Coordinates of C-alpha atoms in Angstrom, one line a residue:
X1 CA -49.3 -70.5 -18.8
X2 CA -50.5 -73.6 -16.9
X3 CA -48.1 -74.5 -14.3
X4 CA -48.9 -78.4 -14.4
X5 CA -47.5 -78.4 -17.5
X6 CA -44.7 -76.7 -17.2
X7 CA -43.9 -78.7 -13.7
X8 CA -44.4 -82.0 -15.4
X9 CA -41.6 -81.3 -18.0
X10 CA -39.2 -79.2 -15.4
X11 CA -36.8 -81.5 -13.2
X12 CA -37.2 -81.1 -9.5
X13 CA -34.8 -78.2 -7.7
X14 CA -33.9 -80.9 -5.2
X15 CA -32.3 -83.2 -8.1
X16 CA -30.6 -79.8 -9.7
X17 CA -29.1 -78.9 -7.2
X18 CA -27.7 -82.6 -5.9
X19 CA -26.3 -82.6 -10.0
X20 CA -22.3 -83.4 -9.8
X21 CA -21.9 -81.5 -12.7
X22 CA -23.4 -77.9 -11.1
X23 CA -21.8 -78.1 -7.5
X24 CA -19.4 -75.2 -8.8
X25 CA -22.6 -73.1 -8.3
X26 CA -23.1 -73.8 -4.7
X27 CA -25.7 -71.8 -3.1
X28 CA -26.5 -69.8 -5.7
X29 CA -29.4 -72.4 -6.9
X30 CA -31.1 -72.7 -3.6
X31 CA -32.8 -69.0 -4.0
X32 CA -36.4 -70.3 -4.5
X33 CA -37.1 -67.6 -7.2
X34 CA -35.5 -69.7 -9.9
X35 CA -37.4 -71.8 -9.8
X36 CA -40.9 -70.4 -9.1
X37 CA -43.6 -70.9 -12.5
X38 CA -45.3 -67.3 -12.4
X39 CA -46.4 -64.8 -15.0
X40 CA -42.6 -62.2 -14.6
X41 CA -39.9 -65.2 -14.1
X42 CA -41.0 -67.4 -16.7
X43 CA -41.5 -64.8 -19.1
X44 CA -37.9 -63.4 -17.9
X45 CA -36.6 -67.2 -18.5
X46 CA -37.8 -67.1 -22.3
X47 CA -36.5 -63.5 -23.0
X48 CA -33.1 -64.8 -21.8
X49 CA -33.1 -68.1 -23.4
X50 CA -34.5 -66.9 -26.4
X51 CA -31.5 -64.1 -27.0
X52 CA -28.4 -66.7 -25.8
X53 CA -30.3 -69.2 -27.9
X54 CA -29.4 -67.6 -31.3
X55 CA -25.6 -66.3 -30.4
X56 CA -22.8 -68.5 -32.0
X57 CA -20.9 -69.4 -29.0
X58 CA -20.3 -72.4 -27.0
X59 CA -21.7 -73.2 -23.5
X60 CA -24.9 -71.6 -24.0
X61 CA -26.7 -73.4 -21.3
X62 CA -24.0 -71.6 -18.5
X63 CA -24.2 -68.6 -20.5
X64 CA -27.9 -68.9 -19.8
X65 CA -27.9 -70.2 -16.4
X66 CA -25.6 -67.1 -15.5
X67 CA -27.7 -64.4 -16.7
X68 CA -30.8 -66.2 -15.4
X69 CA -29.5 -66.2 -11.8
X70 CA -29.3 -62.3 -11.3
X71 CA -32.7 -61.9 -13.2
X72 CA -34.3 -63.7 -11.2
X73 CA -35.8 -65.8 -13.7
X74 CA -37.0 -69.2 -14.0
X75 CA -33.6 -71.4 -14.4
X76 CA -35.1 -74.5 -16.2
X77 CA -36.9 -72.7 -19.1
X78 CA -34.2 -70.4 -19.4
X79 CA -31.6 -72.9 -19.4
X80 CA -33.7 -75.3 -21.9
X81 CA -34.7 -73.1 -24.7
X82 CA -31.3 -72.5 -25.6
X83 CA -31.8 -76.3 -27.2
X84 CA -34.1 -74.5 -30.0
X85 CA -30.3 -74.6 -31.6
X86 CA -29.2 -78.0 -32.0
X87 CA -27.3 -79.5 -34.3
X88 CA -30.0 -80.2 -36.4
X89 CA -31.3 -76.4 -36.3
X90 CA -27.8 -74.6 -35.8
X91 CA -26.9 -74.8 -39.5
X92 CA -29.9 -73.2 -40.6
X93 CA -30.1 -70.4 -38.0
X94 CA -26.5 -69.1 -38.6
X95 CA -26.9 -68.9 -41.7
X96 CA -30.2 -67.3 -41.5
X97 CA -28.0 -65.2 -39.0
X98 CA -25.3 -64.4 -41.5
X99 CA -27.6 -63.3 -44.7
X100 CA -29.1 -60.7 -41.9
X101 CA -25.5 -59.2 -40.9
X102 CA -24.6 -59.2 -44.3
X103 CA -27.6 -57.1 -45.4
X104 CA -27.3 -54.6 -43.0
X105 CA -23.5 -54.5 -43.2
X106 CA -23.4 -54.1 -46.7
X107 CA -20.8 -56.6 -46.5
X108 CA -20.3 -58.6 -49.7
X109 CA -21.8 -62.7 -49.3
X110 CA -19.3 -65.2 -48.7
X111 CA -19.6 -68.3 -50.7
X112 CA -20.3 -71.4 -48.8
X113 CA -18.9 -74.5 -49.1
X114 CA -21.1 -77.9 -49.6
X115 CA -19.1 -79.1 -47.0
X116 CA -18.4 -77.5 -43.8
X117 CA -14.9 -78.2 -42.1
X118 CA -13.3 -76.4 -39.6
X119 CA -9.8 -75.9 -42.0
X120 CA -12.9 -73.3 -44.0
X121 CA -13.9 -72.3 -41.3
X122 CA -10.9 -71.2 -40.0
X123 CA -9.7 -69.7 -42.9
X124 CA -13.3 -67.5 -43.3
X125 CA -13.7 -66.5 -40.1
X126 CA -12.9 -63.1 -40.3
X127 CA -14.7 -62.2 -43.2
X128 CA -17.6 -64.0 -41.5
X129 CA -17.9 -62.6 -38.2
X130 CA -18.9 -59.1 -38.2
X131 CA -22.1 -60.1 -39.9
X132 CA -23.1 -63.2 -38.0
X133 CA -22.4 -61.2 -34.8
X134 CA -24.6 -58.7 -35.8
X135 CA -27.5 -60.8 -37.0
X136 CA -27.4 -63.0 -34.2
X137 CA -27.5 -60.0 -31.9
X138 CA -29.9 -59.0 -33.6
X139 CA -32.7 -61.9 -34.5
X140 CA -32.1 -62.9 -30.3
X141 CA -33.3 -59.5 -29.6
X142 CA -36.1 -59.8 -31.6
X143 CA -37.0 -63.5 -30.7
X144 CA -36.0 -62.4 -26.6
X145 CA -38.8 -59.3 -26.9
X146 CA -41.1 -61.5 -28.8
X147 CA -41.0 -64.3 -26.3
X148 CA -41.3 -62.2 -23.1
X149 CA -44.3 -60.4 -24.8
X150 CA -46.0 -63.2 -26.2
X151 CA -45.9 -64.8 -22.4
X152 CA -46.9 -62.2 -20.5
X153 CA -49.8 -61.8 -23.4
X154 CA -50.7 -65.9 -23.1
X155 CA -50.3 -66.1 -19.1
X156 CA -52.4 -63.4 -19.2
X157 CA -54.9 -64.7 -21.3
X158 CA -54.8 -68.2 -20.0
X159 CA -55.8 -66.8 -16.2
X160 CA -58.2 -64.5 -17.3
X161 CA -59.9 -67.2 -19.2
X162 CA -59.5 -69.7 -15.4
X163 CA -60.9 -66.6 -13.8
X164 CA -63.9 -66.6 -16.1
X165 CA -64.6 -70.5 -15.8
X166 CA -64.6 -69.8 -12.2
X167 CA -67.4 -67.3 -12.3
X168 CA -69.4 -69.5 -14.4
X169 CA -69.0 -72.2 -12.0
X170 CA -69.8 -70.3 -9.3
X171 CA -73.2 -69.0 -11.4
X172 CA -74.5 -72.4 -12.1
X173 CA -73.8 -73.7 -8.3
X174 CA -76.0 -70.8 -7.0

């Protein structure tokens, strides 16, 4: 994975951890390993944002940021994929979500409205659960294995491929 990349996009550690808005965590950001670029905690950071990416629950990004911390894995990727649902995606993954749950559950299909409010909502909820649950548990576990393997298969890749250039170099300097 190149790390200029990745560094251009990232925001510094310093201006994290002078944010207003993350002083709860105190300390806790100032271990260097979140917020090192290599091979294991970037490929940790996707497997976590990946899997709280595609749960139905609010405050993903401290979900994220909380289970990154102990892992040990990269805090800005981890806390940034977890924007892969937006409002613009959300609607589309849930649902995706909930036809998943509701095949493996069995469960009969519940008809949806062409207008979401929160009074349906409400009022469907507990039909709707089980199977969104399930599928999202289920798809983030597949996306969270995917990502971390697909990483570690590309970083891989990508410095073999630097390590090869080098040699080349080296050949045509001699």
């Amino acid at each position: 994975m190149p790390r200029r990349f990745l560094k251009r996009y990232m925001p510094s550690p310093e201006r994290i951890k002078q944010s207003k808005s993350l002083r709860f965590m105190g300390s806790m950001l100032h271990d260097p390993n979140l917020w090192h670029l290599n091979r294991h905690s970037v490929a940790r950071a996707m497997a976590i944002g990946l899997f709280v990416s595609m749960l139905p629950i609010p405050m993903q990004m401290l979900v994220s940021a909380c289970v990154a911390m102990p892992a040990r894995a990269n805090l800005p990727v981890s806390v940034g994929l977890v924007w892969l649902t937006n409002p613009v995606t959300m609607p589309m993954i849930f649902f995706a979500e909930y036809k998943i749950g509701t095949m493996l559950l069995g469960a009969p299909e519940r008809s949806m409205p062409m207008e979401l409010s929160m009074t349906w909502l409400a009022s469907e909820i507990h039909h709707i659960w089980q199977p969104l649950l399930l599928g999202s548990v289920l798809l983030g576990a597949v996306f969270a294995v995917a990502g971390y393997a697909a990483t570690m298969l590309y970083w891989r890749i990508w410095v073999g491929r630097n390590w090869q250039r080098r040699k080349m170099r080296r050949r045509h300097q001699n």
